[in-house]
Short mmCIF file of C-alpha atoms in Angstrom, two decimals:
data_model
loop_
_atom_site.label_atom_id
_atom_site.label_comp_id
_atom_site.label_asym_id
_atom_site.label_seq_id
_atom_site.Cartn_x
_atom_site.Cartn_y
_atom_site.Cartn_z
CA MET A 24 6.14 -105.00 -23.52
CA ARG A 25 9.85 -104.79 -24.07
CA GLY A 26 11.22 -104.82 -27.59
CA TYR A 27 13.93 -107.39 -28.19
CA HIS A 28 16.24 -104.58 -29.36
CA ASP A 29 15.61 -102.55 -26.19
CA LEU A 30 18.33 -104.19 -24.18
CA GLY A 31 19.72 -101.25 -22.20
CA GLY A 32 20.47 -102.51 -18.71
CA LEU A 33 20.30 -106.21 -19.60
CA PRO A 34 23.35 -108.49 -19.46
CA ALA A 35 24.89 -108.77 -22.91
CA GLY A 36 28.49 -109.88 -22.45
CA PRO A 37 31.64 -107.96 -23.41
CA VAL A 38 31.73 -105.65 -26.43
CA ALA A 39 33.87 -107.02 -29.28
CA GLN A 40 36.54 -104.42 -29.83
CA SER A 41 38.06 -105.59 -33.10
CA GLU A 42 38.27 -103.11 -35.98
CA HIS A 43 36.66 -104.21 -39.21
CA ASP A 44 35.84 -102.70 -42.57
CA CYS A 45 32.39 -102.90 -44.04
CA ALA A 46 31.98 -105.28 -46.94
CA TYR A 47 31.11 -103.65 -50.26
CA TRP A 48 27.52 -104.85 -50.09
CA GLU A 49 27.18 -103.25 -46.67
CA LYS A 50 28.29 -99.89 -48.02
CA ARG A 51 25.71 -100.30 -50.78
CA ALA A 52 23.02 -101.06 -48.17
CA ASP A 53 23.94 -97.84 -46.37
CA ALA A 54 23.85 -95.91 -49.67
CA LEU A 55 20.49 -97.46 -50.50
CA LEU A 56 18.94 -96.03 -47.35
CA VAL A 57 20.47 -92.60 -48.05
CA LEU A 58 18.97 -92.72 -51.58
CA LEU A 59 15.54 -93.87 -50.36
CA SER A 60 15.57 -91.15 -47.73
CA ALA A 61 16.65 -88.44 -50.20
CA LYS A 62 13.78 -89.44 -52.47
CA GLY A 63 11.31 -89.29 -49.58
CA LEU A 64 10.57 -93.03 -49.85
CA MET A 65 11.76 -94.20 -46.45
CA ARG A 66 12.75 -92.55 -43.19
CA THR A 67 15.35 -93.62 -40.63
CA ASP A 68 12.47 -94.07 -38.16
CA GLU A 69 10.83 -96.56 -40.52
CA LEU A 70 14.14 -98.41 -40.90
CA ARG A 71 14.40 -98.71 -37.11
CA ARG A 72 10.78 -99.81 -36.74
CA GLY A 73 11.30 -102.47 -39.41
CA ILE A 74 14.43 -103.78 -37.67
CA GLU A 75 12.57 -103.90 -34.35
CA SER A 76 9.81 -105.90 -36.05
CA LEU A 77 12.07 -108.65 -37.40
CA GLY A 78 11.45 -110.91 -34.39
CA ALA A 79 13.94 -112.07 -31.77
CA ASP A 80 15.19 -115.11 -33.72
CA VAL A 81 15.87 -113.22 -36.96
CA TYR A 82 17.29 -110.25 -35.04
CA GLU A 83 19.75 -112.54 -33.33
CA ARG A 84 20.83 -114.39 -36.49
CA LEU A 85 21.33 -111.40 -38.79
CA SER A 86 24.31 -109.04 -38.80
CA TYR A 87 23.85 -105.28 -38.55
CA TYR A 88 23.45 -104.55 -42.27
CA GLU A 89 21.55 -107.77 -42.86
CA ARG A 90 18.97 -106.35 -40.45
CA TRP A 91 18.94 -103.13 -42.49
CA ILE A 92 18.24 -105.11 -45.66
CA GLY A 93 15.52 -107.09 -43.88
CA SER A 94 13.83 -103.86 -42.85
CA ILE A 95 14.31 -102.06 -46.18
CA THR A 96 12.93 -105.05 -48.09
CA GLN A 97 9.81 -105.18 -45.93
CA MET A 98 9.22 -101.44 -46.27
CA MET A 99 9.69 -101.47 -50.02
CA ILE A 100 7.10 -104.22 -50.36
CA GLU A 101 4.64 -102.46 -48.03
CA LYS A 102 5.03 -99.19 -49.88
CA GLY A 103 4.70 -100.79 -53.30
CA ILE A 104 8.16 -99.68 -54.40
CA VAL A 105 8.82 -103.26 -55.50
CA THR A 106 6.37 -106.11 -55.79
CA ILE A 107 7.01 -109.51 -54.22
CA ASP A 108 6.96 -110.95 -57.73
CA GLU A 109 9.65 -108.56 -59.00
CA LEU A 110 11.77 -109.23 -55.95
CA GLY A 111 11.42 -113.01 -56.15
CA ARG A 112 12.37 -113.08 -59.83
CA LYS A 113 15.41 -110.87 -59.30
CA MET A 114 16.53 -112.90 -56.28
CA ALA A 115 16.24 -116.12 -58.33
CA GLU A 116 18.29 -114.53 -61.13
CA VAL A 117 21.03 -113.45 -58.71
CA GLU A 118 20.98 -116.82 -56.96
CA ALA A 119 21.38 -118.68 -60.28
CA ARG A 120 24.29 -116.44 -61.17
CA GLU A 121 26.02 -116.36 -57.79
CA GLY A 122 24.93 -119.59 -56.09
CA GLY A 123 23.24 -117.92 -53.13
CA VAL A 124 22.11 -118.95 -49.65
CA ARG A 125 18.41 -118.83 -48.83
CA MET B 11 3.48 -75.33 -28.92
CA SER B 12 6.00 -73.93 -26.41
CA PRO B 13 8.03 -76.32 -24.25
CA ARG B 14 6.32 -77.42 -21.06
CA PHE B 15 9.58 -77.76 -19.08
CA ALA B 16 12.60 -75.51 -18.68
CA ALA B 17 16.22 -76.45 -18.00
CA GLY B 18 16.51 -77.38 -14.33
CA ALA B 19 12.98 -78.81 -14.03
CA ARG B 20 12.61 -82.13 -12.21
CA VAL B 21 10.79 -84.61 -14.42
CA ALA B 22 9.69 -88.22 -14.18
CA VAL B 23 9.54 -90.60 -17.13
CA ARG B 24 6.07 -92.13 -17.40
CA SER B 25 5.75 -95.82 -16.57
CA ALA B 26 4.00 -96.83 -19.76
CA PHE B 27 4.99 -99.89 -21.80
CA PRO B 28 3.23 -99.76 -25.16
CA PRO B 29 4.25 -101.92 -28.10
CA GLY B 30 5.55 -100.37 -31.30
CA HIS B 31 8.38 -97.99 -32.10
CA VAL B 32 9.25 -96.09 -28.93
CA ARG B 33 12.46 -94.09 -28.45
CA THR B 34 12.23 -93.85 -24.66
CA PRO B 35 14.42 -96.70 -23.41
CA TYR B 36 12.62 -99.34 -21.36
CA TYR B 37 15.09 -99.13 -18.49
CA ILE B 38 14.51 -95.40 -17.84
CA ARG B 39 10.73 -95.52 -17.53
CA GLY B 40 9.61 -94.56 -14.05
CA SER B 41 12.90 -92.79 -13.25
CA THR B 42 13.20 -89.17 -12.14
CA GLY B 43 15.80 -86.72 -13.45
CA VAL B 44 16.47 -83.07 -14.20
CA VAL B 45 16.16 -81.31 -17.55
CA GLU B 46 19.70 -80.46 -18.64
CA ARG B 47 18.52 -78.58 -21.78
CA VAL B 48 15.63 -78.14 -24.15
CA CYS B 49 16.85 -79.58 -27.47
CA GLY B 50 14.14 -78.07 -29.66
CA SER B 51 10.87 -79.37 -31.10
CA PHE B 52 10.65 -82.15 -33.67
CA PRO B 53 8.10 -84.45 -35.31
CA ILE B 54 7.73 -87.52 -33.12
CA PRO B 55 9.50 -90.77 -34.10
CA GLU B 56 6.56 -92.92 -32.93
CA GLU B 57 4.54 -91.50 -35.81
CA LEU B 58 7.35 -91.05 -38.38
CA ALA B 59 8.11 -94.76 -38.01
CA TYR B 60 4.70 -95.59 -39.51
CA GLY B 61 4.91 -93.22 -42.47
CA ARG B 62 2.99 -90.41 -40.82
CA HIS B 63 4.14 -86.81 -40.50
CA GLY B 64 4.66 -86.85 -36.72
CA LEU B 65 3.11 -83.43 -36.23
CA PRO B 66 2.53 -81.40 -34.18
CA ALA B 67 6.22 -81.22 -33.29
CA ARG B 68 6.94 -81.97 -29.63
CA ALA B 69 9.70 -80.63 -27.42
CA LEU B 70 12.70 -82.92 -26.93
CA TYR B 71 14.63 -82.68 -23.67
CA ARG B 72 18.05 -83.89 -22.59
CA VAL B 73 17.31 -85.27 -19.12
CA ARG B 74 20.05 -86.09 -16.61
CA PHE B 75 19.54 -89.04 -14.26
CA PRO B 76 21.68 -90.06 -11.25
CA LEU B 77 22.95 -93.57 -11.99
CA ARG B 78 22.35 -94.63 -8.39
CA GLU B 79 18.65 -94.05 -8.95
CA VAL B 80 18.55 -95.78 -12.32
CA TRP B 81 20.37 -98.96 -11.20
CA PRO B 82 19.53 -100.30 -7.71
CA ASP B 83 22.94 -101.96 -7.36
CA TYR B 84 25.06 -99.23 -8.96
CA ALA B 85 28.46 -99.30 -7.28
CA GLY B 86 30.06 -96.25 -8.92
CA ALA B 87 30.37 -92.66 -7.69
CA ALA B 88 27.31 -90.87 -6.28
CA ALA B 89 27.85 -88.04 -8.76
CA ASP B 90 27.67 -90.32 -11.84
CA THR B 91 24.83 -89.51 -14.20
CA ILE B 92 23.44 -90.48 -17.59
CA ASP B 93 21.85 -88.10 -20.12
CA ILE B 94 18.97 -89.33 -22.27
CA GLU B 95 17.00 -87.33 -24.84
CA ILE B 96 13.29 -87.82 -24.20
CA TYR B 97 10.20 -86.36 -25.83
CA GLU B 98 7.84 -84.19 -23.83
CA HIS B 99 4.86 -86.54 -23.95
CA TRP B 100 6.90 -89.12 -21.99
CA LEU B 101 7.60 -86.72 -19.12
CA GLU B 102 5.60 -85.57 -16.09
CA PRO B 103 6.56 -82.96 -13.48
CA ALA B 104 8.32 -84.62 -10.52
#
């Protein structure tokens, strides 16, 4: 088996060399992992495993920090740090306020 | 657990292809290289990734591979190498 992420040696086109800043939400995603790690709730290895488990289609569609959030969300549910119900209600609240994309 | 290999040892990466969180890159499995240094011993990522403690700690080695052996059609210099850090349980004497 070869993980979709494990693409060393496969053709992948040229590397985009443009400089770009992280969006504010991306910095918060990074900080979230640091916090979770400091509290012993999630390890970098678990983050990676979660990203690798997203599936080829989702992996391809999501940006770097979107993949982080995908992985963190899954881990938080599995570990009982948030419930699906809590998450769904909060997401609906944010979506109503911000007009989000599902 | 003391390290099985010393710097300078010839080692081969096992040709195993399990599913799950593995830090040994797919493309290097089956290749032979030389231990450049012993990095120390650490809990293993394959276990840490599933919320387990990853103990006993295993030795991690920086292994140097000739690129001509890694890539069949490598067209660069014969002296070109790549270094990859690989855990002990993925290595056999070569």
